[in-house]
Structure formats: structure tokens, C-alpha cells
Amino acid sequence: MQGIVRTRGYSVSALQSRKERGTKARIAWKQHAGDYTLLLVGSLLIAVSFNMFLNPNQVASGGVSGISIITEELFGWEPAITQWALNIPLFFAGMYLLGGEFGLKTLVGTIVLPLLVLLTRGLPSLTHDLLLATIYGGMLIGLGLGLVFRARGSTGGLDVAAQIVHKYTSIGLGVSVALLDGLVIMTAAFVFSPEKALFALIGLFVTTKTIGIVQLGFSYSKVAFIITEDAEAIREAILFKLDRGLTNLQATGGYSGESRTVIMVVVSQTEVTKLKELVRRTDPKAFVILSDTNEVLGEGFKRYGTV
């Protein structure tokens, strides 16, 4: 007798469907929990850097945090209050002018970061050496922002203003960010000193580089493109001697017009020498292009979802 097996009023297919939905819900919950954890940890690192390095040494390296350092010097305003007073209106302006592209994570970052700045304001300054404060403050802020960005979040601020400028003018987004940060640093030059403004530029550079490291990681792999007339032999050498997967790309010679096979393979730094030796022994006439790649996701490399 054919039919759908039922268990306590539910078909097997319905139970399986409910189980799959439950599994997806748990995965989604874990992903959200991980994102908000990164967002909070990143915001805490930014707040600690602000209170232990940048603010005590008056290093206003752009952004709303830089503006709050300047306003504290000029008017004695609490930096966290200034940050709230700027971030929250900018968030709602972004919601209105940019079509609601900002989500809950941006709102959380906009509110939580100034709160953490307020809660950590009593932390002692670790150094009064301007260079050390600039470098370590920039690194810590870059680390915090990198974690926030990995959580697909934002701390709002002048980045929102830059997106508004970009949308309603012909100015590129990167240029808009640079212009707004530049205005903050130029103001710091008048309020504090030109020397501190120069240190602020160093801090901005260090922050940008640190964000890149957090986003892409320290490990560099190599992607190789191998143009050869003996593609099959090189394919077998890579698969069975190097134990790496590869992709065959079909190409046409620009001069000869002949069809060629280009082998693309990604290897770790430690495998580069072995790959070159395998290609040399198999086809000494092969043309090899090696290029750096910052992040490789998939089997044999970094798993999806890892930081």
C-alpha cells in the first residue's frame, strides 16, 4: 500500500521540513549572535583606544571621534555626548536620504560606541609620547573597526555623511571620506598644533592599514596561472604530487590565435617553490604568472564563516 507515512498527524516530509527550518533558524541565530558579539567587542576596542591613547594626547585623526576631541578642547563638552549628538542625527539623515540602507547593526553601533566611550573615560593614558599614542591608538581603532565591519555593521559617524555627499554630488565615496576626515584634521591643526595634525594623519594611515589586515588576514596565498602546451601532465602533477585542486581556463593566444589551456591553481606560500619546480620539470617552456591573494575560502584553505 503506497502513501505518505504519518507520525502523530504529521507526514514524514512535513517533519523533515520542520527539522530543516529549525536547523536553519539555529544557524541564523548563531550568525546573528556572532555578529553582535563582534560589533560590541569592536566598539569596546575603539572606545578603549579613544580614552587611553587618542583623547589624552589630542590626536584627532578624523571622524566624529576627532570632532569630539576638538569640541572638548574648545568648549569642554563630554566627547560621548558630542558623538551621540552627531551620530544619531546622521543615522536618521542617512535613513531618509539614502533610502533606508542602514540596518539595526548600524543603529546599535551608533548608540553603543559613545556609551562605551562614556563608560571607559576613567581609564588611564598608557603613554604621553605622541608617536606611540598615534601608532597604538590607530592600530587599536583599526582592529575595532575591522571587527565591526566583519560583523557587517557600522559605527555611523562621518561615513554616513560621506555617503550622502557621494550620492548628491559627483564626488567619489573614497574622496568624500578623505575630504571630511581632512577637514577634521585641518581643524585640529588650528585648535591644537600643526604637529599634532601631522600625527593625526599617521594615525589615520595606521587605522586604514589595520582594518585591511583584520578584513583580509595576515596569511597571503598565491594564485598561479600556468600557460602550457602540456596541460595534462601539469594537471596530474598538481593534483597528485602537490595535492591541490585546479581550474582549466580556455584561452586564445594573442599573437598565434591558437587555443590554449591556462591552469589556475591557488597554493600557500610554502608550496610556491614546489609548484615552480613541478612546472619546470614537466614543461620548461611553460609561462607562469604568480600573484598574491589575501583571502581564499574553501576546501584546503579557510572555512566559510571563520574570522
PDB file of C-alpha atoms in Angstrom:
ATOM      1  CA  MET A   1       0.000   0.000   0.000  1.00  0.00           C
ATOM      2  CA  GLN A   2       1.512   3.297  -1.112  1.00  0.00           C
ATOM      3  CA  GLY A   3       1.042   6.557   0.672  1.00  0.00           C
ATOM      4  CA  ILE A   4       2.647   9.126   2.917  1.00  0.00           C
ATOM      5  CA  VAL A   5       3.835   7.831   6.261  1.00  0.00           C
ATOM      6  CA  ARG A   6       2.336   9.887   9.063  1.00  0.00           C
ATOM      7  CA  THR A   7       3.524  10.295  12.641  1.00  0.00           C
ATOM      8  CA  ARG A   8       1.040  11.756  15.157  1.00  0.00           C
ATOM      9  CA  GLY A   9      -0.781  13.665  12.444  1.00  0.00           C
ATOM     10  CA  TYR A  10       2.352  14.882  10.606  1.00  0.00           C
ATOM     11  CA  SER A  11       3.727  13.413   7.377  1.00  0.00           C
ATOM     12  CA  VAL A  12       7.410  12.426   7.269  1.00  0.00           C
ATOM     13  CA  SER A  13       8.059  15.118   4.657  1.00  0.00           C
ATOM     14  CA  ALA A  14       6.454  17.744   6.906  1.00  0.00           C
ATOM     15  CA  LEU A  15       8.579  16.646   9.870  1.00  0.00           C
ATOM     16  CA  GLN A  16      11.717  16.794   7.755  1.00  0.00           C
ATOM     17  CA  SER A  17      10.739  20.258   6.561  1.00  0.00           C
ATOM     18  CA  ARG A  18      10.230  21.439  10.151  1.00  0.00           C
ATOM     19  CA  LYS A  19      13.583  19.958  11.140  1.00  0.00           C
ATOM     20  CA  GLU A  20      15.334  21.747   8.269  1.00  0.00           C
ATOM     21  CA  ARG A  21      13.682  25.044   9.207  1.00  0.00           C
ATOM     22  CA  GLY A  22      14.752  24.538  12.813  1.00  0.00           C
ATOM     23  CA  THR A  23      18.344  23.875  11.741  1.00  0.00           C
ATOM     24  CA  LYS A  24      18.395  26.982   9.545  1.00  0.00           C
ATOM     25  CA  ALA A  25      16.934  29.052  12.389  1.00  0.00           C
ATOM     26  CA  ARG A  26      19.668  27.856  14.788  1.00  0.00           C
ATOM     27  CA  ILE A  27      22.383  28.650  12.240  1.00  0.00           C
ATOM     28  CA  ALA A  28      20.900  32.105  11.646  1.00  0.00           C
ATOM     29  CA  TRP A  29      20.685  32.736  15.408  1.00  0.00           C
ATOM     30  CA  LYS A  30      24.336  31.742  15.877  1.00  0.00           C
ATOM     31  CA  GLN A  31      25.339  34.019  12.999  1.00  0.00           C
ATOM     32  CA  HIS A  32      23.442  36.974  14.492  1.00  0.00           C
ATOM     33  CA  ALA A  33      24.887  36.284  17.949  1.00  0.00           C
ATOM     34  CA  GLY A  34      28.399  36.146  16.497  1.00  0.00           C
ATOM     35  CA  ASP A  35      27.877  39.369  14.541  1.00  0.00           C
ATOM     36  CA  TYR A  36      26.620  41.320  17.556  1.00  0.00           C
ATOM     37  CA  THR A  37      29.461  39.952  19.690  1.00  0.00           C
ATOM     38  CA  LEU A  38      31.989  41.206  17.137  1.00  0.00           C
ATOM     39  CA  LEU A  39      30.144  44.529  16.966  1.00  0.00           C
ATOM     40  CA  LEU A  40      30.285  45.004  20.735  1.00  0.00           C
ATOM     41  CA  VAL A  41      33.910  43.856  21.087  1.00  0.00           C
ATOM     42  CA  GLY A  42      34.958  46.094  18.193  1.00  0.00           C
ATOM     43  CA  SER A  43      33.150  49.093  19.688  1.00  0.00           C
ATOM     44  CA  LEU A  44      34.801  48.430  23.058  1.00  0.00           C
ATOM     45  CA  LEU A  45      38.268  48.377  21.462  1.00  0.00           C
ATOM     46  CA  ILE A  46      37.552  51.685  19.723  1.00  0.00           C
ATOM     47  CA  ALA A  47      36.359  53.253  22.986  1.00  0.00           C
ATOM     48  CA  VAL A  48      39.412  51.995  24.899  1.00  0.00           C
ATOM     49  CA  SER A  49      41.756  53.328  22.215  1.00  0.00           C
ATOM     50  CA  PHE A  50      39.980  56.688  22.267  1.00  0.00           C
ATOM     51  CA  ASN A  51      40.324  57.087  26.044  1.00  0.00           C
ATOM     52  CA  MET A  52      43.782  55.556  26.539  1.00  0.00           C
ATOM     53  CA  PHE A  53      45.652  56.886  23.510  1.00  0.00           C
ATOM     54  CA  LEU A  54      43.939  59.435  21.262  1.00  0.00           C
ATOM     55  CA  ASN A  55      41.954  61.780  23.501  1.00  0.00           C
ATOM     56  CA  PRO A  56      44.602  62.254  26.242  1.00  0.00           C
ATOM     57  CA  ASN A  57      47.145  63.176  23.550  1.00  0.00           C
ATOM     58  CA  GLN A  58      44.737  65.241  21.429  1.00  0.00           C
ATOM     59  CA  VAL A  59      45.203  63.116  18.305  1.00  0.00           C
ATOM     60  CA  ALA A  60      42.087  63.972  16.276  1.00  0.00           C
ATOM     61  CA  SER A  61      42.539  61.588  13.350  1.00  0.00           C
ATOM     62  CA  GLY A  62      39.261  62.301  11.594  1.00  0.00           C
ATOM     63  CA  GLY A  63      35.697  61.140  12.082  1.00  0.00           C
ATOM     64  CA  VAL A  64      33.177  62.062  14.749  1.00  0.00           C
ATOM     65  CA  SER A  65      35.651  60.942  17.431  1.00  0.00           C
ATOM     66  CA  GLY A  66      38.129  63.542  16.150  1.00  0.00           C
ATOM     67  CA  ILE A  67      35.426  66.221  16.247  1.00  0.00           C
ATOM     68  CA  SER A  68      34.605  65.271  19.855  1.00  0.00           C
ATOM     69  CA  ILE A  69      38.273  65.722  20.842  1.00  0.00           C
ATOM     70  CA  ILE A  70      38.260  69.199  19.292  1.00  0.00           C
ATOM     71  CA  THR A  71      34.968  70.254  20.897  1.00  0.00           C
ATOM     72  CA  GLU A  72      36.165  69.059  24.294  1.00  0.00           C
ATOM     73  CA  GLU A  73      39.207  71.328  23.956  1.00  0.00           C
ATOM     74  CA  LEU A  74      37.169  74.328  22.740  1.00  0.00           C
ATOM     75  CA  PHE A  75      34.016  74.066  24.850  1.00  0.00           C
ATOM     76  CA  GLY A  76      34.674  71.397  27.479  1.00  0.00           C
ATOM     77  CA  TRP A  77      31.915  69.158  26.117  1.00  0.00           C
ATOM     78  CA  GLU A  78      31.915  65.487  27.083  1.00  0.00           C
ATOM     79  CA  PRO A  79      33.152  63.551  23.994  1.00  0.00           C
ATOM     80  CA  ALA A  80      30.467  60.855  24.296  1.00  0.00           C
ATOM     81  CA  ILE A  81      27.708  63.497  24.299  1.00  0.00           C
ATOM     82  CA  THR A  82      29.191  65.124  21.195  1.00  0.00           C
ATOM     83  CA  GLN A  83      29.377  61.752  19.473  1.00  0.00           C
ATOM     84  CA  TRP A  84      25.723  60.986  20.255  1.00  0.00           C
ATOM     85  CA  ALA A  85      24.697  64.490  19.149  1.00  0.00           C
ATOM     86  CA  LEU A  86      26.341  63.919  15.757  1.00  0.00           C
ATOM     87  CA  ASN A  87      25.887  60.187  15.190  1.00  0.00           C
ATOM     88  CA  ILE A  88      22.163  59.890  15.871  1.00  0.00           C
ATOM     89  CA  PRO A  89      21.046  62.738  13.526  1.00  0.00           C
ATOM     90  CA  LEU A  90      23.452  61.445  10.858  1.00  0.00           C
ATOM     91  CA  PHE A  91      21.926  57.971  11.175  1.00  0.00           C
ATOM     92  CA  PHE A  92      18.386  59.253  10.613  1.00  0.00           C
ATOM     93  CA  ALA A  93      19.572  61.558   7.831  1.00  0.00           C
ATOM     94  CA  GLY A  94      21.111  58.521   6.177  1.00  0.00           C
ATOM     95  CA  MET A  95      17.859  56.593   6.615  1.00  0.00           C
ATOM     96  CA  TYR A  96      15.917  59.414   4.960  1.00  0.00           C
ATOM     97  CA  LEU A  97      18.325  60.483   2.206  1.00  0.00           C
ATOM     98  CA  LEU A  98      19.855  57.129   1.288  1.00  0.00           C
ATOM     99  CA  GLY A  99      16.667  55.113   1.183  1.00  0.00           C
ATOM    100  CA  GLY A 100      16.858  53.167   4.439  1.00  0.00           C
ATOM    101  CA  GLU A 101      20.087  51.318   3.660  1.00  0.00           C
ATOM    102  CA  PHE A 102      21.099  51.306   7.324  1.00  0.00           C
ATOM    103  CA  GLY A 103      20.069  48.380   9.476  1.00  0.00           C
ATOM    104  CA  LEU A 104      19.811  47.565  13.151  1.00  0.00           C
ATOM    105  CA  LYS A 105      23.550  46.907  13.467  1.00  0.00           C
ATOM    106  CA  THR A 106      24.369  50.455  12.375  1.00  0.00           C
ATOM    107  CA  LEU A 107      21.881  51.845  14.902  1.00  0.00           C
ATOM    108  CA  VAL A 108      23.397  49.663  17.642  1.00  0.00           C
ATOM    109  CA  GLY A 109      26.919  50.826  16.735  1.00  0.00           C
ATOM    110  CA  THR A 110      25.783  54.448  16.631  1.00  0.00           C
ATOM    111  CA  ILE A 111      24.377  54.249  20.179  1.00  0.00           C
ATOM    112  CA  VAL A 112      26.711  51.751  21.844  1.00  0.00           C
ATOM    113  CA  LEU A 113      30.064  53.254  20.827  1.00  0.00           C
ATOM    114  CA  PRO A 114      29.543  56.630  22.571  1.00  0.00           C
ATOM    115  CA  LEU A 115      28.123  54.747  25.580  1.00  0.00           C
ATOM    116  CA  LEU A 116      31.312  52.684  25.821  1.00  0.00           C
ATOM    117  CA  VAL A 117      33.396  55.852  25.399  1.00  0.00           C
ATOM    118  CA  LEU A 118      31.496  57.302  28.371  1.00  0.00           C
ATOM    119  CA  LEU A 119      31.910  54.150  30.492  1.00  0.00           C
ATOM    120  CA  THR A 120      35.664  53.848  29.815  1.00  0.00           C
ATOM    121  CA  ARG A 121      36.546  57.529  30.196  1.00  0.00           C
ATOM    122  CA  GLY A 122      38.278  56.855  33.525  1.00  0.00           C
ATOM    123  CA  LEU A 123      40.922  54.582  32.001  1.00  0.00           C
ATOM    124  CA  PRO A 124      44.466  55.917  32.446  1.00  0.00           C
ATOM    125  CA  SER A 125      46.529  57.009  29.477  1.00  0.00           C
ATOM    126  CA  LEU A 126      49.238  54.453  28.712  1.00  0.00           C
ATOM    127  CA  THR A 127      51.639  56.947  27.135  1.00  0.00           C
ATOM    128  CA  HIS A 128      52.107  60.643  26.537  1.00  0.00           C
ATOM    129  CA  ASP A 129      54.531  60.064  23.700  1.00  0.00           C
ATOM    130  CA  LEU A 130      52.693  61.372  20.634  1.00  0.00           C
ATOM    131  CA  LEU A 131      54.189  58.854  18.221  1.00  0.00           C
ATOM    132  CA  LEU A 132      53.411  55.846  20.427  1.00  0.00           C
ATOM    133  CA  ALA A 133      49.902  57.118  21.132  1.00  0.00           C
ATOM    134  CA  THR A 134      49.271  57.667  17.429  1.00  0.00           C
ATOM    135  CA  ILE A 135      50.544  54.275  16.308  1.00  0.00           C
ATOM    136  CA  TYR A 136      48.956  52.156  19.030  1.00  0.00           C
ATOM    137  CA  GLY A 137      45.765  54.203  19.075  1.00  0.00           C
ATOM    138  CA  GLY A 138      45.455  53.860  15.307  1.00  0.00           C
ATOM    139  CA  MET A 139      46.110  50.122  15.474  1.00  0.00           C
ATOM    140  CA  LEU A 140      43.528  49.541  18.198  1.00  0.00           C
ATOM    141  CA  ILE A 141      40.881  51.601  16.417  1.00  0.00           C
ATOM    142  CA  GLY A 142      41.653  49.769  13.168  1.00  0.00           C
ATOM    143  CA  LEU A 143      41.280  46.447  14.957  1.00  0.00           C
ATOM    144  CA  GLY A 144      37.944  47.532  16.441  1.00  0.00           C
ATOM    145  CA  LEU A 145      36.598  48.857  13.138  1.00  0.00           C
ATOM    146  CA  GLY A 146      37.784  45.729  11.348  1.00  0.00           C
ATOM    147  CA  LEU A 147      35.751  43.568  13.747  1.00  0.00           C
ATOM    148  CA  VAL A 148      32.710  45.832  13.311  1.00  0.00           C
ATOM    149  CA  PHE A 149      32.995  45.562   9.524  1.00  0.00           C
ATOM    150  CA  ARG A 150      33.379  41.782   9.715  1.00  0.00           C
ATOM    151  CA  ALA A 151      30.080  41.767  11.583  1.00  0.00           C
ATOM    152  CA  ARG A 152      28.602  43.645   8.619  1.00  0.00           C
ATOM    153  CA  GLY A 153      27.969  46.574  10.944  1.00  0.00           C
ATOM    154  CA  SER A 154      28.975  50.208  11.209  1.00  0.00           C
ATOM    155  CA  THR A 155      29.574  52.831  13.875  1.00  0.00           C
ATOM    156  CA  GLY A 156      27.930  55.514  11.739  1.00  0.00           C
ATOM    157  CA  GLY A 157      29.575  58.906  12.001  1.00  0.00           C
ATOM    158  CA  LEU A 158      31.139  60.763   9.096  1.00  0.00           C
ATOM    159  CA  ASP A 159      30.991  57.672   6.894  1.00  0.00           C
ATOM    160  CA  VAL A 160      27.236  58.308   6.650  1.00  0.00           C
ATOM    161  CA  ALA A 161      27.868  61.968   5.784  1.00  0.00           C
ATOM    162  CA  ALA A 162      30.366  60.846   3.129  1.00  0.00           C
ATOM    163  CA  GLN A 163      27.768  58.554   1.559  1.00  0.00           C
ATOM    164  CA  ILE A 164      25.274  61.447   1.460  1.00  0.00           C
ATOM    165  CA  VAL A 165      27.856  63.731  -0.194  1.00  0.00           C
ATOM    166  CA  HIS A 166      28.680  60.969  -2.671  1.00  0.00           C
ATOM    167  CA  LYS A 167      25.042  60.412  -3.599  1.00  0.00           C
ATOM    168  CA  TYR A 168      24.141  64.041  -4.179  1.00  0.00           C
ATOM    169  CA  THR A 169      27.389  65.216  -5.816  1.00  0.00           C
ATOM    170  CA  SER A 170      29.814  63.883  -8.404  1.00  0.00           C
ATOM    171  CA  ILE A 171      32.456  63.303  -5.724  1.00  0.00           C
ATOM    172  CA  GLY A 172      33.547  59.671  -5.282  1.00  0.00           C
ATOM    173  CA  LEU A 173      32.898  57.919  -1.963  1.00  0.00           C
ATOM    174  CA  GLY A 174      36.592  57.484  -1.129  1.00  0.00           C
ATOM    175  CA  VAL A 175      37.260  61.148  -1.911  1.00  0.00           C
ATOM    176  CA  SER A 176      34.260  62.188   0.208  1.00  0.00           C
ATOM    177  CA  VAL A 177      35.590  60.263   3.210  1.00  0.00           C
ATOM    178  CA  ALA A 178      39.068  61.734   2.719  1.00  0.00           C
ATOM    179  CA  LEU A 179      37.694  65.280   2.424  1.00  0.00           C
ATOM    180  CA  LEU A 180      35.629  65.053   5.613  1.00  0.00           C
ATOM    181  CA  ASP A 181      38.476  63.464   7.594  1.00  0.00           C
ATOM    182  CA  GLY A 182      40.825  66.053   6.122  1.00  0.00           C
ATOM    183  CA  LEU A 183      38.594  68.882   7.339  1.00  0.00           C
ATOM    184  CA  VAL A 184      38.663  67.433  10.867  1.00  0.00           C
ATOM    185  CA  ILE A 185      42.460  67.122  10.804  1.00  0.00           C
ATOM    186  CA  MET A 186      42.868  70.657   9.398  1.00  0.00           C
ATOM    187  CA  THR A 187      40.672  71.987  12.210  1.00  0.00           C
ATOM    188  CA  ALA A 188      42.833  70.100  14.708  1.00  0.00           C
ATOM    189  CA  ALA A 189      45.886  71.860  13.252  1.00  0.00           C
ATOM    190  CA  PHE A 190      44.387  75.238  14.218  1.00  0.00           C
ATOM    191  CA  VAL A 191      42.947  74.156  17.577  1.00  0.00           C
ATOM    192  CA  PHE A 192      45.963  72.168  18.782  1.00  0.00           C
ATOM    193  CA  SER A 193      49.031  72.469  16.577  1.00  0.00           C
ATOM    194  CA  PRO A 194      50.186  71.584  13.037  1.00  0.00           C
ATOM    195  CA  GLU A 195      52.454  68.929  14.562  1.00  0.00           C
ATOM    196  CA  LYS A 196      49.516  67.122  16.189  1.00  0.00           C
ATOM    197  CA  ALA A 197      47.628  67.290  12.900  1.00  0.00           C
ATOM    198  CA  LEU A 198      50.564  65.532  11.216  1.00  0.00           C
ATOM    199  CA  PHE A 199      50.447  62.832  13.884  1.00  0.00           C
ATOM    200  CA  ALA A 200      46.713  62.532  13.274  1.00  0.00           C
ATOM    201  CA  LEU A 201      47.445  61.780   9.603  1.00  0.00           C
ATOM    202  CA  ILE A 202      49.782  58.993  10.702  1.00  0.00           C
ATOM    203  CA  GLY A 203      47.051  57.622  12.959  1.00  0.00           C
ATOM    204  CA  LEU A 204      44.544  57.636  10.093  1.00  0.00           C
ATOM    205  CA  PHE A 205      47.002  55.747   7.891  1.00  0.00           C
ATOM    206  CA  VAL A 206      47.701  53.141  10.591  1.00  0.00           C
ATOM    207  CA  THR A 207      43.963  52.674  11.195  1.00  0.00           C
ATOM    208  CA  THR A 208      43.293  52.119   7.488  1.00  0.00           C
ATOM    209  CA  LYS A 209      46.074  49.553   7.166  1.00  0.00           C
ATOM    210  CA  THR A 210      44.968  47.705  10.310  1.00  0.00           C
ATOM    211  CA  ILE A 211      41.385  47.486   9.032  1.00  0.00           C
ATOM    212  CA  GLY A 212      42.739  45.857   5.874  1.00  0.00           C
ATOM    213  CA  ILE A 213      44.701  43.303   7.881  1.00  0.00           C
ATOM    214  CA  VAL A 214      41.677  42.418  10.014  1.00  0.00           C
ATOM    215  CA  GLN A 215      39.458  42.141   6.946  1.00  0.00           C
ATOM    216  CA  LEU A 216      41.850  40.114   4.814  1.00  0.00           C
ATOM    217  CA  GLY A 217      44.099  38.440   7.376  1.00  0.00           C
ATOM    218  CA  PHE A 218      47.859  38.081   7.682  1.00  0.00           C
ATOM    219  CA  SER A 219      48.141  34.942   5.576  1.00  0.00           C
ATOM    220  CA  TYR A 220      48.877  35.511   1.922  1.00  0.00           C
ATOM    221  CA  SER A 221      48.301  32.763  -0.586  1.00  0.00           C
ATOM    222  CA  LYS A 222      49.434  32.719  -4.197  1.00  0.00           C
ATOM    223  CA  VAL A 223      47.299  32.264  -7.275  1.00  0.00           C
ATOM    224  CA  ALA A 224      49.204  30.869 -10.269  1.00  0.00           C
ATOM    225  CA  PHE A 225      48.203  30.984 -13.927  1.00  0.00           C
ATOM    226  CA  ILE A 226      50.141  28.434 -15.965  1.00  0.00           C
ATOM    227  CA  ILE A 227      50.129  28.631 -19.767  1.00  0.00           C
ATOM    228  CA  THR A 228      51.482  25.401 -21.195  1.00  0.00           C
ATOM    229  CA  GLU A 229      51.349  23.088 -24.196  1.00  0.00           C
ATOM    230  CA  ASP A 230      51.394  20.077 -21.888  1.00  0.00           C
ATOM    231  CA  ALA A 231      48.408  20.906 -19.707  1.00  0.00           C
ATOM    232  CA  GLU A 232      47.505  17.295 -18.916  1.00  0.00           C
ATOM    233  CA  ALA A 233      50.931  16.451 -17.478  1.00  0.00           C
ATOM    234  CA  ILE A 234      50.981  19.587 -15.326  1.00  0.00           C
ATOM    235  CA  ARG A 235      47.399  18.935 -14.222  1.00  0.00           C
ATOM    236  CA  GLU A 236      48.357  15.456 -12.971  1.00  0.00           C
ATOM    237  CA  ALA A 237      51.474  16.794 -11.230  1.00  0.00           C
ATOM    238  CA  ILE A 238      49.456  19.429  -9.350  1.00  0.00           C
ATOM    239  CA  LEU A 239      46.640  17.032  -8.454  1.00  0.00           C
ATOM    240  CA  PHE A 240      48.718  14.072  -7.308  1.00  0.00           C
ATOM    241  CA  LYS A 241      52.116  15.487  -6.284  1.00  0.00           C
ATOM    242  CA  LEU A 242      51.069  18.861  -4.869  1.00  0.00           C
ATOM    243  CA  ASP A 243      47.622  17.626  -3.782  1.00  0.00           C
ATOM    244  CA  ARG A 244      45.884  20.826  -4.865  1.00  0.00           C
ATOM    245  CA  GLY A 245      42.756  21.373  -6.913  1.00  0.00           C
ATOM    246  CA  LEU A 246      42.882  23.452 -10.071  1.00  0.00           C
ATOM    247  CA  THR A 247      40.754  25.008 -12.796  1.00  0.00           C
ATOM    248  CA  ASN A 248      41.300  24.762 -16.548  1.00  0.00           C
ATOM    249  CA  LEU A 249      40.640  28.018 -18.379  1.00  0.00           C
ATOM    250  CA  GLN A 250      40.308  28.160 -22.149  1.00  0.00           C
ATOM    251  CA  ALA A 251      42.259  30.998 -23.754  1.00  0.00           C
ATOM    252  CA  THR A 252      43.399  32.104 -27.186  1.00  0.00           C
ATOM    253  CA  GLY A 253      46.939  33.254 -27.963  1.00  0.00           C
ATOM    254  CA  GLY A 254      47.012  36.951 -28.833  1.00  0.00           C
ATOM    255  CA  TYR A 255      49.725  36.510 -31.468  1.00  0.00           C
ATOM    256  CA  SER A 256      49.196  32.979 -32.761  1.00  0.00           C
ATOM    257  CA  GLY A 257      45.421  32.861 -32.427  1.00  0.00           C
ATOM    258  CA  GLU A 258      45.753  29.276 -31.225  1.00  0.00           C
ATOM    259  CA  SER A 259      43.580  27.823 -28.481  1.00  0.00           C
ATOM    260  CA  ARG A 260      45.475  27.224 -25.244  1.00  0.00           C
ATOM    261  CA  THR A 261      44.679  25.824 -21.818  1.00  0.00           C
ATOM    262  CA  VAL A 262      45.512  28.050 -18.839  1.00  0.00           C
ATOM    263  CA  ILE A 263      45.700  26.265 -15.494  1.00  0.00           C
ATOM    264  CA  MET A 264      44.706  28.286 -12.455  1.00  0.00           C
ATOM    265  CA  VAL A 265      45.760  26.980  -9.046  1.00  0.00           C
ATOM    266  CA  VAL A 266      45.893  28.540  -5.578  1.00  0.00           C
ATOM    267  CA  VAL A 267      48.715  27.484  -3.250  1.00  0.00           C
ATOM    268  CA  SER A 268      50.055  28.532   0.138  1.00  0.00           C
ATOM    269  CA  GLN A 269      53.307  30.465   0.469  1.00  0.00           C
ATOM    270  CA  THR A 270      55.171  27.327   1.467  1.00  0.00           C
ATOM    271  CA  GLU A 271      54.048  25.489  -1.678  1.00  0.00           C
ATOM    272  CA  VAL A 272      55.203  28.089  -4.203  1.00  0.00           C
ATOM    273  CA  THR A 273      58.706  26.674  -4.639  1.00  0.00           C
ATOM    274  CA  LYS A 274      57.385  23.127  -5.051  1.00  0.00           C
ATOM    275  CA  LEU A 275      54.845  24.303  -7.648  1.00  0.00           C
ATOM    276  CA  LYS A 276      57.506  26.101  -9.685  1.00  0.00           C
ATOM    277  CA  GLU A 277      59.747  23.052  -9.560  1.00  0.00           C
ATOM    278  CA  LEU A 278      56.919  20.749 -10.696  1.00  0.00           C
ATOM    279  CA  VAL A 279      56.146  23.025 -13.642  1.00  0.00           C
ATOM    280  CA  ARG A 280      59.839  23.360 -14.557  1.00  0.00           C
ATOM    281  CA  ARG A 281      60.352  19.598 -14.603  1.00  0.00           C
ATOM    282  CA  THR A 282      57.126  18.927 -16.524  1.00  0.00           C
ATOM    283  CA  ASP A 283      57.286  21.716 -19.108  1.00  0.00           C
ATOM    284  CA  PRO A 284      60.349  24.017 -19.006  1.00  0.00           C
ATOM    285  CA  LYS A 285      58.720  26.229 -21.666  1.00  0.00           C
ATOM    286  CA  ALA A 286      55.581  26.893 -19.587  1.00  0.00           C
ATOM    287  CA  PHE A 287      54.681  30.501 -18.837  1.00  0.00           C
ATOM    288  CA  VAL A 288      53.805  31.038 -15.156  1.00  0.00           C
ATOM    289  CA  ILE A 289      52.173  34.102 -13.570  1.00  0.00           C
ATOM    290  CA  LEU A 290      52.183  34.278  -9.753  1.00  0.00           C
ATOM    291  CA  SER A 291      50.118  36.815  -7.853  1.00  0.00           C
ATOM    292  CA  ASP A 292      49.314  37.484  -4.198  1.00  0.00           C
ATOM    293  CA  THR A 293      45.820  36.810  -2.907  1.00  0.00           C
ATOM    294  CA  ASN A 294      44.829  37.862   0.596  1.00  0.00           C
ATOM    295  CA  GLU A 295      41.973  35.530   1.397  1.00  0.00           C
ATOM    296  CA  VAL A 296      40.968  32.147  -0.012  1.00  0.00           C
ATOM    297  CA  LEU A 297      37.764  30.479   1.156  1.00  0.00           C
ATOM    298  CA  GLY A 298      37.021  26.833   0.503  1.00  0.00           C
ATOM    299  CA  GLU A 299      38.360  23.316   0.905  1.00  0.00           C
ATOM    300  CA  GLY A 300      42.053  23.192   1.731  1.00  0.00           C
ATOM    301  CA  PHE A 301      42.125  26.816   2.846  1.00  0.00           C
ATOM    302  CA  LYS A 302      39.932  28.934   5.134  1.00  0.00           C
ATOM    303  CA  ARG A 303      36.444  27.713   6.031  1.00  0.00           C
ATOM    304  CA  TYR A 304      33.441  29.959   5.404  1.00  0.00           C
ATOM    305  CA  GLY A 305      32.247  31.785   8.497  1.00  0.00           C
ATOM    306  CA  THR A 306      35.642  31.905  10.236  1.00  0.00           C
ATOM    307  CA  VAL A 307      37.123  35.205  11.366  1.00  0.00           C
TER     308      VAL A 307
END
